[in-house]
Amino acid sequence: MKFNIAVVPGDGIGPEVTSAAIEVLETIAKKYGHEFVFKTYIAGGGAIDKFGDPLPKETLEGCINSDSVMLGAVGGPKWDNLPGKMRAENALLGLRKGLELFTNLRPAVIQPALKNASVLRADIAEKGCDIMIVRELTGGIYFGERGRSEDGNMAFDTEIYTVPEIERVARRAFEIARKRKSHVTSIDKANILESSRLWRDTVHRLGEAEYPDVKLDDLLVDNASMQIIRDPSFFDVIVTSNMFGDILSDESAQVTGSIGLLASASLGESQRGMYEPIHGTAPDIAGKDLANPLAAILSAAMMLRYSFDLTEEADEIDKAVSDVLLDGWRTADIKDPDATTWLKGSEMKQKVLEKLL
Ligand code: NAD
C-alpha cells in the first residue's frame, strides 16, 4: 500500500527523533512491501526565523493534503517570549484547527521491562498498566466563553458541550476499545456539573445503541484520579472532556516512568491523523544525541494502527521497542534504578531497527 506522510520535524530534538521514526517506518515498508512517501515541512521556531510565521501556508496545505502527519516538537527559549501569533506553539494549534482534529489519544503503558521505573509501588506496577486516554480536544472549558469583570474582582470560564461533540469523541473511544479489551470508562463530574450529566447521558445512549458489545462504566474525575495510581490495571480506554483529559493524561504519564517513551495521536473525522511524542523540544539535550527516540517511534506505530489500519506492522514496532527494553537497553532519561549503562539516541534507534530486520 502507498501512503503520503507529511513530516514536520520542528525544533530542538524534534528532527533527531522524527528521523529515527522515519528509518523505522522505511524498514517496515521494505519488509511488508508498502511505499511510504515522506515530504518534510517547516513549522515552529525554525519557520518563525525563516518566514516570520510559525505555520507557513505551504506547511498547513501539505499536511492537509497528506495521508497523515508526523510531528517532532516545536518551540524553545529563543521563541518563548515572542508576542501572540508569533509563538511557536501556534503551529500546533493551527495544525489541530486546520486538520480538524477533535480527539487526542494518549496511551499510558508500563513497559514490562520498566516496572521499576514507574513511580508506583512494585506490587501495583506488577499488575500492569495499558491505558488509552481519549480526550476531547476542541471543546469544553478551554474554548467556552470567558471573561473578567471591569474591577478585576471576578473572572469566569464556561464548560460547554453539545451532543454531537460528545458523540464523535465517544464513538472514537468505542471503536478503539473494540480493537483492545472492549472496555470504556467515561470520566466526568456528573454529581455537580450539568455539562457532565449531558456527557454521561450521551455516552450511554450511544453505547447502548451502537456498541452493546463494549463494556461501559463511569467514574467521577476525583475518584478516577485516585484509581489511576491505586489500580491502573482496571482501565482499558478512558474517554473524557478536554480539561479532565489534559490533567489525567499527565498523571498517567507519570505512572509509566519516562517522558521519552510516551506517544500521542490527534484524530479528526477522516483517517488522517497527527502523530507526535508528548515531549517537547528538550533544548537542554538538543544536538547531543541524547534524545530518546522511542516516543517518536511508538507514535509512528500509532499512525500505522489508527490511520493506515496496518495492525500487524504496528504490533511489530511495539514489540521491537518492548523487546529492546527487555534486553536491558536504556537511554539516560529512563528512570530505571537497575540500569547500569545508557545508550545514545542513535544507538537506541539502531537496537530497534535490528529487531525489525
Ligand atoms: P520538554 O519535554 O522539552 O523537556 C522536559 C525534560 O525532559 C528535559 O529535561 C528534557 O531534556 C527531557 N526530555 C524530553 N524529551 C526527551 C527525550 N525524548 N529523551 C530524553 N529526554 C527528554 O519540556 P520543556 O523543557 O518544558 O519544554 C521545552 C520546549 O518545548 C518549550 O519551548 C516548550 O514550549 C516546547 N514544548 C513543545 C511541545 C510540542 O511541540 N508538542 C510540547 C511540550 C513543550
Short mmCIF file of C-alpha atoms and ligand atoms in Angstrom, two decimals:
data_model
loop_
_atom_site.label_atom_id
_atom_site.label_comp_id
_atom_site.label_asym_id
_atom_site.label_seq_id
_atom_site.Cartn_x
_atom_site.Cartn_y
_atom_site.Cartn_z
CA MET A 1 0.00 0.00 0.00
CA LYS A 2 1.15 3.57 -0.64
CA PHE A 3 0.82 6.43 1.85
CA ASN A 4 1.97 10.05 1.70
CA ILE A 5 3.31 11.19 5.05
CA ALA A 6 3.91 14.87 5.86
CA VAL A 7 6.83 15.20 8.28
CA VAL A 8 7.12 18.30 10.46
CA PRO A 9 10.35 17.78 12.45
CA GLY A 10 10.13 21.13 14.27
CA ASP A 11 12.83 22.40 16.65
CA GLY A 12 15.34 21.14 19.23
CA ILE A 13 15.31 17.32 19.43
CA GLY A 14 12.31 17.17 17.02
CA PRO A 15 14.46 16.48 13.92
CA GLU A 16 16.54 13.82 15.76
CA VAL A 17 13.56 11.80 16.93
CA THR A 18 11.49 12.11 13.75
CA SER A 19 14.39 10.94 11.56
CA ALA A 20 14.67 7.84 13.81
CA ALA A 21 10.94 7.20 13.35
CA ILE A 22 11.26 7.59 9.57
CA GLU A 23 14.04 4.97 9.48
CA VAL A 24 11.81 2.57 11.40
CA LEU A 25 8.92 3.18 9.00
CA GLU A 26 11.19 2.69 5.98
CA THR A 27 12.35 -0.64 7.40
CA ILE A 28 8.75 -1.76 7.96
CA ALA A 29 7.76 -0.60 4.46
CA LYS A 30 10.52 -2.69 2.90
CA LYS A 31 9.59 -5.72 4.95
CA TYR A 32 5.86 -5.62 4.18
CA GLY A 33 6.03 -4.24 0.62
CA HIS A 34 4.49 -0.81 1.36
CA GLU A 35 5.52 2.54 -0.02
CA PHE A 36 5.72 5.47 2.41
CA VAL A 37 6.45 8.77 0.67
CA PHE A 38 7.82 11.35 3.13
CA LYS A 39 7.66 15.08 2.49
CA THR A 40 9.24 17.41 5.04
CA TYR A 41 7.68 20.75 6.06
CA ILE A 42 8.88 23.54 8.30
CA ALA A 43 6.93 24.80 11.35
CA GLY A 44 7.62 26.27 14.79
CA GLY A 45 10.70 28.31 15.71
CA GLY A 46 12.57 27.48 12.51
CA ALA A 47 9.64 28.78 10.47
CA ILE A 48 9.49 31.99 12.54
CA ASP A 49 13.18 32.60 11.79
CA LYS A 50 12.82 31.87 8.09
CA PHE A 51 9.33 33.16 7.23
CA GLY A 52 8.20 35.18 10.26
CA ASP A 53 5.31 32.71 10.63
CA PRO A 54 5.22 29.59 12.88
CA LEU A 55 2.90 27.78 10.47
CA PRO A 56 3.54 28.78 6.84
CA LYS A 57 0.63 28.22 4.43
CA GLU A 58 2.60 25.65 2.45
CA THR A 59 3.12 23.55 5.61
CA LEU A 60 -0.55 23.55 6.54
CA GLU A 61 -1.63 22.76 2.97
CA GLY A 62 0.96 19.97 2.69
CA CYS A 63 -0.34 18.43 5.91
CA ILE A 64 -3.99 18.74 4.85
CA ASN A 65 -3.18 17.01 1.54
CA SER A 66 -1.24 14.15 3.15
CA ASP A 67 -2.48 10.77 4.37
CA SER A 68 -1.05 11.54 7.80
CA VAL A 69 1.25 13.90 9.67
CA MET A 70 4.27 13.05 11.78
CA LEU A 71 5.39 15.86 14.09
CA GLY A 72 8.50 16.21 16.27
CA ALA A 73 8.06 19.13 18.65
CA VAL A 74 8.13 22.91 18.33
CA GLY A 75 9.42 25.83 20.38
CA GLY A 76 12.39 26.73 22.52
CA PRO A 77 13.78 29.57 24.65
CA LYS A 78 14.64 31.65 21.60
CA TRP A 79 10.95 31.97 20.70
CA ASP A 80 9.25 31.57 24.12
CA ASN A 81 8.78 35.29 24.72
CA LEU A 82 7.53 36.38 21.32
CA PRO A 83 4.11 38.02 21.29
CA GLY A 84 0.79 36.31 20.46
CA LYS A 85 0.64 34.91 16.95
CA MET A 86 4.43 34.68 16.67
CA ARG A 87 4.68 31.98 19.34
CA ALA A 88 5.98 28.62 18.12
CA GLU A 89 3.10 26.75 19.83
CA ASN A 90 0.71 28.44 17.42
CA ALA A 91 1.99 25.98 14.84
CA LEU A 92 0.43 23.17 16.91
CA LEU A 93 -2.86 24.99 17.44
CA GLY A 94 -3.00 25.93 13.75
CA LEU A 95 -2.37 22.34 12.67
CA ARG A 96 -5.01 20.97 15.05
CA LYS A 97 -7.53 23.51 13.80
CA GLY A 98 -6.62 23.21 10.11
CA LEU A 99 -6.71 19.41 10.21
CA GLU A 100 -9.96 19.50 12.28
CA LEU A 101 -8.53 17.21 14.96
CA PHE A 102 -11.02 16.86 17.81
CA THR A 103 -9.70 13.76 19.58
CA ASN A 104 -6.41 13.26 21.35
CA LEU A 105 -5.14 9.77 22.09
CA ARG A 106 -2.60 9.32 24.85
CA PRO A 107 -1.53 5.77 25.63
CA ALA A 108 -0.04 5.21 29.08
CA VAL A 109 1.76 1.89 29.17
CA ILE A 110 4.09 0.47 31.79
CA GLN A 111 6.57 -1.47 29.67
CA PRO A 112 7.07 -4.92 31.23
CA ALA A 113 10.83 -4.20 31.40
CA LEU A 114 10.31 -0.90 33.19
CA LYS A 115 8.19 -1.78 36.19
CA ASN A 116 10.97 -0.44 38.41
CA ALA A 117 10.93 2.89 36.56
CA SER A 118 7.28 3.50 37.47
CA VAL A 119 6.55 5.81 40.38
CA LEU A 120 4.03 3.24 41.58
CA ARG A 121 4.65 0.71 44.34
CA ALA A 122 6.10 -2.50 42.90
CA ASP A 123 3.05 -4.67 43.66
CA ILE A 124 0.76 -2.20 41.82
CA ALA A 125 3.09 -1.75 38.81
CA GLU A 126 3.39 -5.56 38.67
CA LYS A 127 -0.32 -5.81 37.75
CA GLY A 128 0.40 -3.75 34.61
CA CYS A 129 -0.90 -0.54 33.09
CA ASP A 130 -2.08 -0.22 29.50
CA ILE A 131 -4.49 2.70 29.27
CA MET A 132 -5.62 4.60 26.21
CA ILE A 133 -6.87 8.05 27.17
CA VAL A 134 -9.25 9.50 24.60
CA ARG A 135 -9.51 13.23 25.28
CA GLU A 136 -11.91 15.65 23.64
CA LEU A 137 -9.64 18.32 22.18
CA THR A 138 -11.57 21.22 20.70
CA GLY A 139 -14.44 21.91 23.12
CA GLY A 140 -15.21 22.35 26.80
CA ILE A 141 -13.90 24.97 29.17
CA TYR A 142 -10.76 25.71 27.11
CA PHE A 143 -12.96 27.05 24.32
CA GLY A 144 -16.06 28.28 26.23
CA GLU A 145 -16.89 31.88 26.93
CA ARG A 146 -14.58 33.55 29.45
CA GLY A 147 -14.15 36.95 30.95
CA ARG A 148 -13.14 39.19 33.81
CA SER A 149 -15.12 41.97 35.46
CA GLU A 150 -14.01 45.55 34.93
CA ASP A 151 -12.85 45.91 38.54
CA GLY A 152 -10.78 42.70 38.19
CA ASN A 153 -12.53 41.07 41.17
CA MET A 154 -14.37 38.39 39.22
CA ALA A 155 -13.47 36.04 36.37
CA PHE A 156 -15.25 33.13 34.73
CA ASP A 157 -14.71 30.30 32.24
CA THR A 158 -17.51 28.18 30.78
CA GLU A 159 -17.59 24.41 30.38
CA ILE A 160 -19.78 23.86 27.34
CA TYR A 161 -20.51 20.72 25.30
CA THR A 162 -23.03 19.77 22.64
CA VAL A 163 -24.38 16.27 21.97
CA PRO A 164 -22.62 15.97 18.57
CA GLU A 165 -19.28 16.97 20.15
CA ILE A 166 -19.66 14.29 22.82
CA GLU A 167 -20.89 11.66 20.37
CA ARG A 168 -17.98 11.98 17.96
CA VAL A 169 -15.29 11.59 20.63
CA ALA A 170 -17.21 8.79 22.37
CA ARG A 171 -17.57 6.98 19.04
CA ARG A 172 -13.79 7.09 18.63
CA ALA A 173 -13.36 5.66 22.13
CA PHE A 174 -15.79 2.78 21.49
CA GLU A 175 -14.13 1.96 18.15
CA ILE A 176 -10.68 1.93 19.76
CA ALA A 177 -11.94 -0.22 22.64
CA ARG A 178 -13.12 -2.81 20.11
CA LYS A 179 -9.51 -3.16 18.95
CA ARG A 180 -8.37 -3.58 22.58
CA LYS A 181 -10.14 -5.11 25.59
CA SER A 182 -13.62 -3.72 24.81
CA HIS A 183 -13.91 -1.68 27.99
CA VAL A 184 -14.62 2.07 28.08
CA THR A 185 -14.60 4.16 31.26
CA SER A 186 -16.24 7.55 30.80
CA ILE A 187 -14.97 10.16 33.25
CA ASP A 188 -16.98 13.21 34.29
CA LYS A 189 -18.20 15.22 37.28
CA ALA A 190 -21.88 14.38 36.86
CA ASN A 191 -22.64 14.80 40.58
CA ILE A 192 -22.06 18.55 40.19
CA LEU A 193 -21.87 19.70 36.56
CA GLU A 194 -24.81 19.83 34.15
CA SER A 195 -22.41 19.54 31.20
CA SER A 196 -21.14 16.29 32.75
CA ARG A 197 -24.69 14.95 33.07
CA LEU A 198 -25.19 15.60 29.36
CA TRP A 199 -21.82 13.92 28.72
CA ARG A 200 -22.82 10.81 30.69
CA ASP A 201 -26.33 10.53 29.14
CA THR A 202 -24.90 10.90 25.64
CA VAL A 203 -22.10 8.35 26.07
CA HIS A 204 -24.56 5.80 27.49
CA ARG A 205 -27.16 6.37 24.78
CA LEU A 206 -24.52 5.86 22.11
CA GLY A 207 -23.00 2.84 23.84
CA GLU A 208 -26.35 1.08 24.26
CA ALA A 209 -27.46 1.82 20.68
CA GLU A 210 -24.27 1.14 18.73
CA TYR A 211 -21.71 -0.58 20.94
CA PRO A 212 -23.57 -3.04 23.20
CA ASP A 213 -20.55 -5.39 22.94
CA VAL A 214 -18.30 -2.83 24.68
CA LYS A 215 -18.42 -2.71 28.48
CA LEU A 216 -19.10 0.87 29.63
CA ASP A 217 -18.71 2.30 33.11
CA ASP A 218 -18.39 5.78 34.62
CA LEU A 219 -16.12 7.32 37.20
CA LEU A 220 -16.18 10.76 38.73
CA VAL A 221 -12.97 12.58 37.91
CA ASP A 222 -11.82 12.83 41.53
CA ASN A 223 -12.25 9.09 42.00
CA ALA A 224 -10.61 8.38 38.62
CA SER A 225 -7.51 10.34 39.57
CA MET A 226 -7.15 8.07 42.62
CA GLN A 227 -7.83 4.84 40.72
CA ILE A 228 -5.12 5.62 38.15
CA ILE A 229 -2.48 5.35 40.86
CA ARG A 230 -4.29 2.81 43.07
CA ASP A 231 -5.01 0.24 40.36
CA PRO A 232 -4.29 1.35 36.76
CA SER A 233 -4.85 -2.23 35.58
CA PHE A 234 -8.61 -1.54 35.97
CA PHE A 235 -8.61 0.71 32.89
CA ASP A 236 -8.62 -0.07 29.18
CA VAL A 237 -9.97 3.00 27.32
CA ILE A 238 -10.80 6.25 29.14
CA VAL A 239 -12.96 8.85 27.40
CA THR A 240 -13.23 12.31 28.89
CA SER A 241 -13.54 16.04 28.34
CA ASN A 242 -10.78 18.41 27.29
CA MET A 243 -9.76 19.66 30.75
CA PHE A 244 -10.16 16.37 32.64
CA GLY A 245 -8.22 14.62 29.84
CA ASP A 246 -5.45 17.19 29.99
CA ILE A 247 -4.91 16.53 33.70
CA LEU A 248 -5.46 12.76 33.75
CA SER A 249 -3.17 12.13 30.77
CA ASP A 250 -0.27 13.87 32.54
CA GLU A 251 -1.00 11.94 35.72
CA SER A 252 -0.97 8.66 33.74
CA ALA A 253 2.27 9.67 32.03
CA GLN A 254 3.98 9.83 35.42
CA VAL A 255 2.82 6.31 36.17
CA THR A 256 4.83 4.97 33.22
CA GLY A 257 8.25 6.32 34.20
CA SER A 258 9.67 8.31 31.29
CA ILE A 259 8.63 11.18 29.08
CA GLY A 260 10.83 9.79 26.28
CA LEU A 261 8.54 6.78 25.90
CA LEU A 262 5.16 8.45 25.53
CA ALA A 263 3.44 8.67 22.17
CA SER A 264 0.29 10.52 21.16
CA ALA A 265 -2.10 10.99 18.29
CA SER A 266 -4.72 13.54 17.34
CA LEU A 267 -7.57 12.44 15.10
CA GLY A 268 -10.49 14.03 13.32
CA GLU A 269 -13.38 12.68 11.28
CA SER A 270 -11.16 11.31 8.48
CA GLN A 271 -8.48 8.62 8.64
CA ARG A 272 -5.74 11.26 8.62
CA GLY A 273 -4.18 12.00 11.99
CA MET A 274 -1.28 13.88 13.52
CA TYR A 275 1.19 11.74 15.46
CA GLU A 276 3.76 13.12 17.87
CA PRO A 277 5.71 12.26 21.01
CA ILE A 278 4.31 14.05 24.07
CA HIS A 279 7.67 15.55 25.00
CA GLY A 280 8.81 18.99 23.90
CA THR A 281 11.93 20.14 22.10
CA ALA A 282 14.27 19.47 25.08
CA PRO A 283 16.68 22.34 24.31
CA ASP A 284 18.97 21.15 27.13
CA ILE A 285 19.93 18.00 25.20
CA ALA A 286 19.28 19.01 21.56
CA GLY A 287 22.08 18.12 19.14
CA LYS A 288 23.87 15.90 21.71
CA ASP A 289 22.44 12.58 20.53
CA LEU A 290 20.87 12.08 23.96
CA ALA A 291 17.21 12.23 22.96
CA ASN A 292 15.29 9.01 23.42
CA PRO A 293 13.66 8.27 20.04
CA LEU A 294 11.23 5.64 21.38
CA ALA A 295 8.26 8.01 21.89
CA ALA A 296 8.53 9.16 18.27
CA ILE A 297 8.91 5.56 17.09
CA LEU A 298 5.84 4.48 19.09
CA SER A 299 3.93 7.46 17.63
CA ALA A 300 4.79 6.17 14.15
CA ALA A 301 3.39 2.77 15.18
CA MET A 302 0.17 4.50 16.25
CA MET A 303 -0.03 6.09 12.79
CA LEU A 304 0.14 2.67 11.17
CA ARG A 305 -2.56 1.36 13.53
CA TYR A 306 -5.06 4.21 13.57
CA SER A 307 -4.65 5.96 10.21
CA PHE A 308 -3.48 3.18 7.88
CA ASP A 309 -5.07 0.13 9.56
CA LEU A 310 -1.73 -1.71 9.41
CA THR A 311 -2.19 -3.56 12.69
CA GLU A 312 0.42 -6.29 12.18
CA GLU A 313 3.09 -3.75 11.25
CA ALA A 314 2.19 -1.56 14.26
CA ASP A 315 2.30 -4.58 16.58
CA GLU A 316 5.76 -5.42 15.25
CA ILE A 317 7.13 -1.97 16.07
CA ASP A 318 5.55 -2.01 19.55
CA LYS A 319 7.08 -5.42 20.18
CA ALA A 320 10.52 -4.34 18.90
CA VAL A 321 10.52 -1.44 21.39
CA SER A 322 9.33 -3.66 24.21
CA ASP A 323 11.96 -6.33 23.38
CA VAL A 324 14.82 -3.81 23.23
CA LEU A 325 13.85 -2.65 26.73
CA LEU A 326 13.52 -6.26 27.92
CA ASP A 327 17.06 -6.84 26.63
CA GLY A 328 18.10 -4.20 29.16
CA TRP A 329 18.90 -1.27 26.86
CA ARG A 330 18.16 2.18 28.30
CA THR A 331 18.61 5.83 27.37
CA ALA A 332 19.57 8.29 30.10
CA ASP A 333 16.05 9.69 30.56
CA ILE A 334 14.54 6.36 31.62
CA LYS A 335 14.35 6.47 35.37
CA ASP A 336 15.39 2.88 35.90
CA PRO A 337 17.26 2.35 39.18
CA ASP A 338 18.55 -1.02 37.90
CA ALA A 339 20.19 0.39 34.75
CA THR A 340 23.97 0.45 34.62
CA THR A 341 24.71 1.58 31.05
CA TRP A 342 23.00 4.09 28.80
CA LEU A 343 22.70 4.29 25.03
CA LYS A 344 22.79 7.40 22.91
CA GLY A 345 19.63 8.19 20.93
CA SER A 346 21.05 6.87 17.65
CA GLU A 347 22.19 3.66 19.35
CA MET A 348 18.71 3.09 20.76
CA LYS A 349 17.22 3.57 17.29
CA GLN A 350 19.72 1.04 15.93
CA LYS A 351 18.65 -1.54 18.53
CA VAL A 352 15.03 -1.17 17.40
CA LEU A 353 15.99 -1.45 13.71
CA GLU A 354 17.92 -4.66 14.44
CA LYS A 355 14.77 -6.22 15.95
CA LEU A 356 12.79 -5.36 12.81
CA LEU A 357 15.23 -6.80 10.26
P1 NAD B 1 10.49 19.04 27.32
O1 NAD B 1 9.58 17.88 27.17
O2 NAD B 1 11.11 19.55 26.10
O3 NAD B 1 11.68 18.65 28.35
C1 NAD B 1 11.46 18.31 29.70
C2 NAD B 1 12.63 17.45 30.22
O4 NAD B 1 12.54 16.15 29.65
C3 NAD B 1 14.01 18.00 29.80
O5 NAD B 1 14.92 17.75 30.81
C4 NAD B 1 14.38 17.17 28.58
O6 NAD B 1 15.76 17.01 28.39
C5 NAD B 1 13.71 15.84 28.88
N1 NAD B 1 13.27 15.15 27.65
C6 NAD B 1 12.21 15.49 26.87
N2 NAD B 1 12.12 14.65 25.83
C7 NAD B 1 13.14 13.77 25.95
C8 NAD B 1 13.59 12.67 25.17
N3 NAD B 1 12.96 12.28 24.05
N4 NAD B 1 14.68 12.00 25.57
C9 NAD B 1 15.33 12.36 26.70
N5 NAD B 1 14.95 13.38 27.49
C10 NAD B 1 13.87 14.09 27.11
O7 NAD B 1 9.66 20.17 28.06
P2 NAD B 1 10.06 21.69 28.38
O8 NAD B 1 11.50 21.76 28.78
O9 NAD B 1 9.02 22.18 29.28
O10 NAD B 1 9.88 22.47 27.01
C11 NAD B 1 10.93 22.80 26.11
C12 NAD B 1 10.35 23.49 24.88
O11 NAD B 1 9.49 22.57 24.19
C13 NAD B 1 9.48 24.72 25.23
O12 NAD B 1 9.75 25.73 24.29
C14 NAD B 1 8.07 24.21 25.09
O13 NAD B 1 7.17 25.23 24.73
C15 NAD B 1 8.21 23.19 23.99
N6 NAD B 1 7.19 22.12 24.01
C16 NAD B 1 6.71 21.73 22.82
C17 NAD B 1 5.78 20.68 22.79
C18 NAD B 1 5.26 20.24 21.45
O14 NAD B 1 5.73 20.70 20.43
N7 NAD B 1 4.30 19.35 21.41
C19 NAD B 1 5.37 20.06 23.97
C20 NAD B 1 5.93 20.47 25.18
C21 NAD B 1 6.85 21.52 25.19
#
